[in-house]
mmCIF file of C-alpha atoms in Angstrom:
data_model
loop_
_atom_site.group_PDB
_atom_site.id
_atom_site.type_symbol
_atom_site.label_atom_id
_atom_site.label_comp_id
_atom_site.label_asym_id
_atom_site.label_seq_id
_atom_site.Cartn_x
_atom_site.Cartn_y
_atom_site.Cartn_z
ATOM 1 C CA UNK A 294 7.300 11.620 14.028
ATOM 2 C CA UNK A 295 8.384 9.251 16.414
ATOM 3 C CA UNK A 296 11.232 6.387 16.734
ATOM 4 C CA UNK A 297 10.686 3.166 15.179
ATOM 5 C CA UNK A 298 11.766 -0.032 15.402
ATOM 6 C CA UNK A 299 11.600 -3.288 12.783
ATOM 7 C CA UNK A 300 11.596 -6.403 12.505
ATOM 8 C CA UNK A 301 13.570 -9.474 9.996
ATOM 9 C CA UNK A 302 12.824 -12.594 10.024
ATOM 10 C CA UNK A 303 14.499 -14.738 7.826
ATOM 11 C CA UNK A 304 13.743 -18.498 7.211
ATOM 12 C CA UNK A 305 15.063 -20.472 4.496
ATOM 13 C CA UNK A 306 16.230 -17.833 2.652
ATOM 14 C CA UNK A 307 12.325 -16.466 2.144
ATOM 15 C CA UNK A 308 11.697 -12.832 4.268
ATOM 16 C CA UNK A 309 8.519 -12.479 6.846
ATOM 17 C CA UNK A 310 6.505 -9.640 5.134
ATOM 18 C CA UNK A 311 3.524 -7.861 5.728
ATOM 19 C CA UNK A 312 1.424 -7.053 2.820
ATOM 20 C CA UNK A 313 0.149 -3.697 3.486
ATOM 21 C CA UNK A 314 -2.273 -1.205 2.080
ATOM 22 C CA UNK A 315 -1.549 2.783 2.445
ATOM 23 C CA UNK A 316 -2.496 5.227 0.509
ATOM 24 C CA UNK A 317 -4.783 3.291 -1.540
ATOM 25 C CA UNK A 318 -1.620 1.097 -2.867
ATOM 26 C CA UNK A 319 -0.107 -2.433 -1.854
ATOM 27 C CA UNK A 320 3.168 -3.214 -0.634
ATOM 28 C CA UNK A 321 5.672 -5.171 0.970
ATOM 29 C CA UNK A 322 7.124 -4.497 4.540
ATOM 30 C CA UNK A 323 8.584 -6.252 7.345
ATOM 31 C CA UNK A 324 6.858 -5.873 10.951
ATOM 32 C CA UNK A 325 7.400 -3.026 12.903
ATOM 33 C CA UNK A 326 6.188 0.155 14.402
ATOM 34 C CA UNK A 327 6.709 3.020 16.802
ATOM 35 C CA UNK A 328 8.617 2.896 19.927
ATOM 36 C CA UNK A 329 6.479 3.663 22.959
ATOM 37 C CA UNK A 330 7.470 5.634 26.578
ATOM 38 C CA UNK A 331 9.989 3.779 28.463
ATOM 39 C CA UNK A 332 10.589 1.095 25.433
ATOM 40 C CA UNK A 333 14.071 0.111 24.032
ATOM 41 C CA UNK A 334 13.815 0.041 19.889
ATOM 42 C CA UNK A 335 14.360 -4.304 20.555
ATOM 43 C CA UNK A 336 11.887 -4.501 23.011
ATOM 44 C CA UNK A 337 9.614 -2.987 20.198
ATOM 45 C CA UNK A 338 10.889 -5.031 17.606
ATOM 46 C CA UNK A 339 9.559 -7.711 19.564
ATOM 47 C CA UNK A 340 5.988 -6.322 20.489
ATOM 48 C CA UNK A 341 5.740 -5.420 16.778
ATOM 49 C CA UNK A 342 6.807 -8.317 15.497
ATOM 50 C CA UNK A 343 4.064 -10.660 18.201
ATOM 51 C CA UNK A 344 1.278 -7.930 17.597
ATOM 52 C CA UNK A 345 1.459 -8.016 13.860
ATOM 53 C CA UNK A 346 2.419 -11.463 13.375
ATOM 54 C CA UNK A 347 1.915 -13.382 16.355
ATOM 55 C CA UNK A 348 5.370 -14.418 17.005
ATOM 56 C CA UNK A 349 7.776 -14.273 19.600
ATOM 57 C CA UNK A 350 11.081 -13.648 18.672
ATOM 58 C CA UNK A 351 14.779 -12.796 20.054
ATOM 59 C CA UNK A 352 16.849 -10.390 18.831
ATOM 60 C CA UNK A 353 20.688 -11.803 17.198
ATOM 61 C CA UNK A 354 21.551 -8.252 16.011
ATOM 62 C CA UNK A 355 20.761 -4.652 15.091
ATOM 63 C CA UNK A 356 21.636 -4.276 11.309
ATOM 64 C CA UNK A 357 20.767 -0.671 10.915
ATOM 65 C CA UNK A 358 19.459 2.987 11.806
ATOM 66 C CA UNK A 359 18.546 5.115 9.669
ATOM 67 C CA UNK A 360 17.942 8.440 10.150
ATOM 68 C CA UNK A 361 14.887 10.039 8.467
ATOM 69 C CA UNK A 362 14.190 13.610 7.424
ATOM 70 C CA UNK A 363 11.484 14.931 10.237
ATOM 71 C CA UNK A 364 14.628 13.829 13.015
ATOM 72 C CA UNK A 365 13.352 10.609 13.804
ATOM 73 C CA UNK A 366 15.156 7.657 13.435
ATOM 74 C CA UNK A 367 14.178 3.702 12.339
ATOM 75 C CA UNK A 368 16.028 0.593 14.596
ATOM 76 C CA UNK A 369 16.067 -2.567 12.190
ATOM 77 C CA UNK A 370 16.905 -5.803 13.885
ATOM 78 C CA UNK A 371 17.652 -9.735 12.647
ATOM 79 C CA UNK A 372 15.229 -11.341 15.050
ATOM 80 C CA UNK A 373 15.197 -15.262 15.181
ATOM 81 C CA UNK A 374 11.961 -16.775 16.210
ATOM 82 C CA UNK A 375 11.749 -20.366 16.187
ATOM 83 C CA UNK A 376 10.983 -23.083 13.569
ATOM 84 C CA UNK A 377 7.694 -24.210 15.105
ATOM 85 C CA UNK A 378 6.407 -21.086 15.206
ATOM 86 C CA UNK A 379 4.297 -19.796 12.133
ATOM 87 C CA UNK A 380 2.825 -16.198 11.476
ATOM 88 C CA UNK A 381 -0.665 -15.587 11.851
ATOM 89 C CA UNK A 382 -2.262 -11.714 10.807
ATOM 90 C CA UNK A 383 -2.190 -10.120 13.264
ATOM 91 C CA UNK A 384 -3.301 -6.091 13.917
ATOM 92 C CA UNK A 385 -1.750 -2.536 14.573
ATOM 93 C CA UNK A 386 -3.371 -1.205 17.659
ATOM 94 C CA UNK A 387 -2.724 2.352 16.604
ATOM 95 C CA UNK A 388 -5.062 1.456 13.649
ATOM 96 C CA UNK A 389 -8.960 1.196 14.187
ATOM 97 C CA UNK A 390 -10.201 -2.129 13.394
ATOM 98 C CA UNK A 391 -12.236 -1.237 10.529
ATOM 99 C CA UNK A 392 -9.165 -0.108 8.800
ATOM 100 C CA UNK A 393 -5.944 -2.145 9.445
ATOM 101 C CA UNK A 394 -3.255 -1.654 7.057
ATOM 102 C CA UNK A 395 -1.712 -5.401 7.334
ATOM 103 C CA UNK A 396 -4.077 -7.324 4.652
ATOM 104 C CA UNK A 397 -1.531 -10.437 5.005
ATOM 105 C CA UNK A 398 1.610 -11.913 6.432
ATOM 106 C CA UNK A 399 3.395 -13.988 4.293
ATOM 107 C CA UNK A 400 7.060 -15.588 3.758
ATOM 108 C CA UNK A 401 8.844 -13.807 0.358
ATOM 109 C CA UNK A 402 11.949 -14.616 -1.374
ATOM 110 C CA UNK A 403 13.579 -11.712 -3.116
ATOM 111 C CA UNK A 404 12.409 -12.456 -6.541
ATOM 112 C CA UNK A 405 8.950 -12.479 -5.508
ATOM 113 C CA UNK A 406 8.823 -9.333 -4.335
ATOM 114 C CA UNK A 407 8.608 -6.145 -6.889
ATOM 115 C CA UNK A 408 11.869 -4.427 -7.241
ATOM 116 C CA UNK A 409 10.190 -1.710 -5.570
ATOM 117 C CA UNK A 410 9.682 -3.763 -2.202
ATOM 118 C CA UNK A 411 13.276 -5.497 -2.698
ATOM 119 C CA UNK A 412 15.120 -1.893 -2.503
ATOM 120 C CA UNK A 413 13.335 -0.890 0.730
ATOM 121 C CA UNK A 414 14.225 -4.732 2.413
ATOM 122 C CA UNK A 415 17.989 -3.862 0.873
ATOM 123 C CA UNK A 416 17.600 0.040 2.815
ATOM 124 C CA UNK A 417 16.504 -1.745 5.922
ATOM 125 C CA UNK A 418 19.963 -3.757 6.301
ATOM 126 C CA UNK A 419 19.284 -7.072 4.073
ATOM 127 C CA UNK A 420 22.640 -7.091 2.975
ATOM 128 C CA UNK A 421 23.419 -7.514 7.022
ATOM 129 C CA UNK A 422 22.185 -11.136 7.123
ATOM 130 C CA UNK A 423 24.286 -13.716 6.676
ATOM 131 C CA UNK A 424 23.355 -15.100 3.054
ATOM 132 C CA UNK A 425 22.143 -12.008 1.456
ATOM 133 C CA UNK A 426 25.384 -10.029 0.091
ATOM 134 C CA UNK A 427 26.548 -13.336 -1.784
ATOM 135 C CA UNK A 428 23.079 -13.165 -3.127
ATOM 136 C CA UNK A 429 23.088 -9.224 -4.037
ATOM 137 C CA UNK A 430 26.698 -10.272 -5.801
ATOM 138 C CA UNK A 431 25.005 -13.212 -7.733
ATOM 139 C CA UNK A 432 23.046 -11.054 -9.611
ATOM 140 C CA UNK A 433 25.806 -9.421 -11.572
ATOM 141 C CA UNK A 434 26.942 -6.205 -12.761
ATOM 142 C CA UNK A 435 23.448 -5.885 -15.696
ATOM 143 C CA UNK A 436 21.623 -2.343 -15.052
ATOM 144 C CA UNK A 437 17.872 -2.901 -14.457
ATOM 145 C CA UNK A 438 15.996 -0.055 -14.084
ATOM 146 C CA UNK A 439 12.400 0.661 -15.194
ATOM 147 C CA UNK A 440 11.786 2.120 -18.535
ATOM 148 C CA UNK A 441 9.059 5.178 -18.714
ATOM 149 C CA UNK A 442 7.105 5.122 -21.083
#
């Protein structure tokens, strides 16, 4: 597997997702993908992010890197992009056309999203942006876990 790089974009409190469909399911993501020869992981936070989304962004800080099992390793950034802009679906290249994974781009708040999709935004450095660990300690110390049934 190769190095990857990601993308958040935050505006008004509401995350820029991807609504994606692997593995005949439907989730949440934020835009990103892998890094290519002779690429930085923020230059290709910022290809991702205009490929899949058709914005153009700078990058205000790295928030994590996490290191995955097969060796490779996942860059996520804060980008900012500005307030004119608005996301458009966009494609991943690596992808043929009669099967892209990104269905949808759309802006989330937290308790939109399933608390499936919110762990993985939390694992990619949420907690980083300014905002989102007085948010995470709003919440309170009640356990919430699904039942099985």
């Amino acid at each position: 597997m190769r190095d990857r790089s990601m993308a958040f974009v935050i505006r008004d409190k509401k995350i820029l997702t991807e609504r994606l469909f692997y593995n005949n399911r439907y989730f949440y993501s934020i835009p990103g993908g892998g890094i290519e020869k002779g690429e930085s992981p923020e230059q290709t936070a910022l290809r991702e992010l205009k490929e899949e989304c058709g914005l153009d962004g700078s990058i205000v800080k790295k928030l994590t890197e996490i290191y995955r099992a097969d060796g490779s390793r996942e860059h996520v950034f804060e980008v900012s992009v500005p307030r004119e802009q608005q996301p458009v679906l966009g494609s991943d290249p690596e992808e043929p056309e009669d099967a892209q994974p990104i269905k949808g781009v759309c802006w989330l708040s937290l308790d939109e999203m399933s608390e499936k999709d919110r762990a993985f935004m939390w694992a990619y450095g949420l907690m980083e942006i300014d905002g989102f660990f007085e948010e995470l300690l709003s919440w309170g110390d009640r356990v919430s876990y699904p039942t099985k049934e």
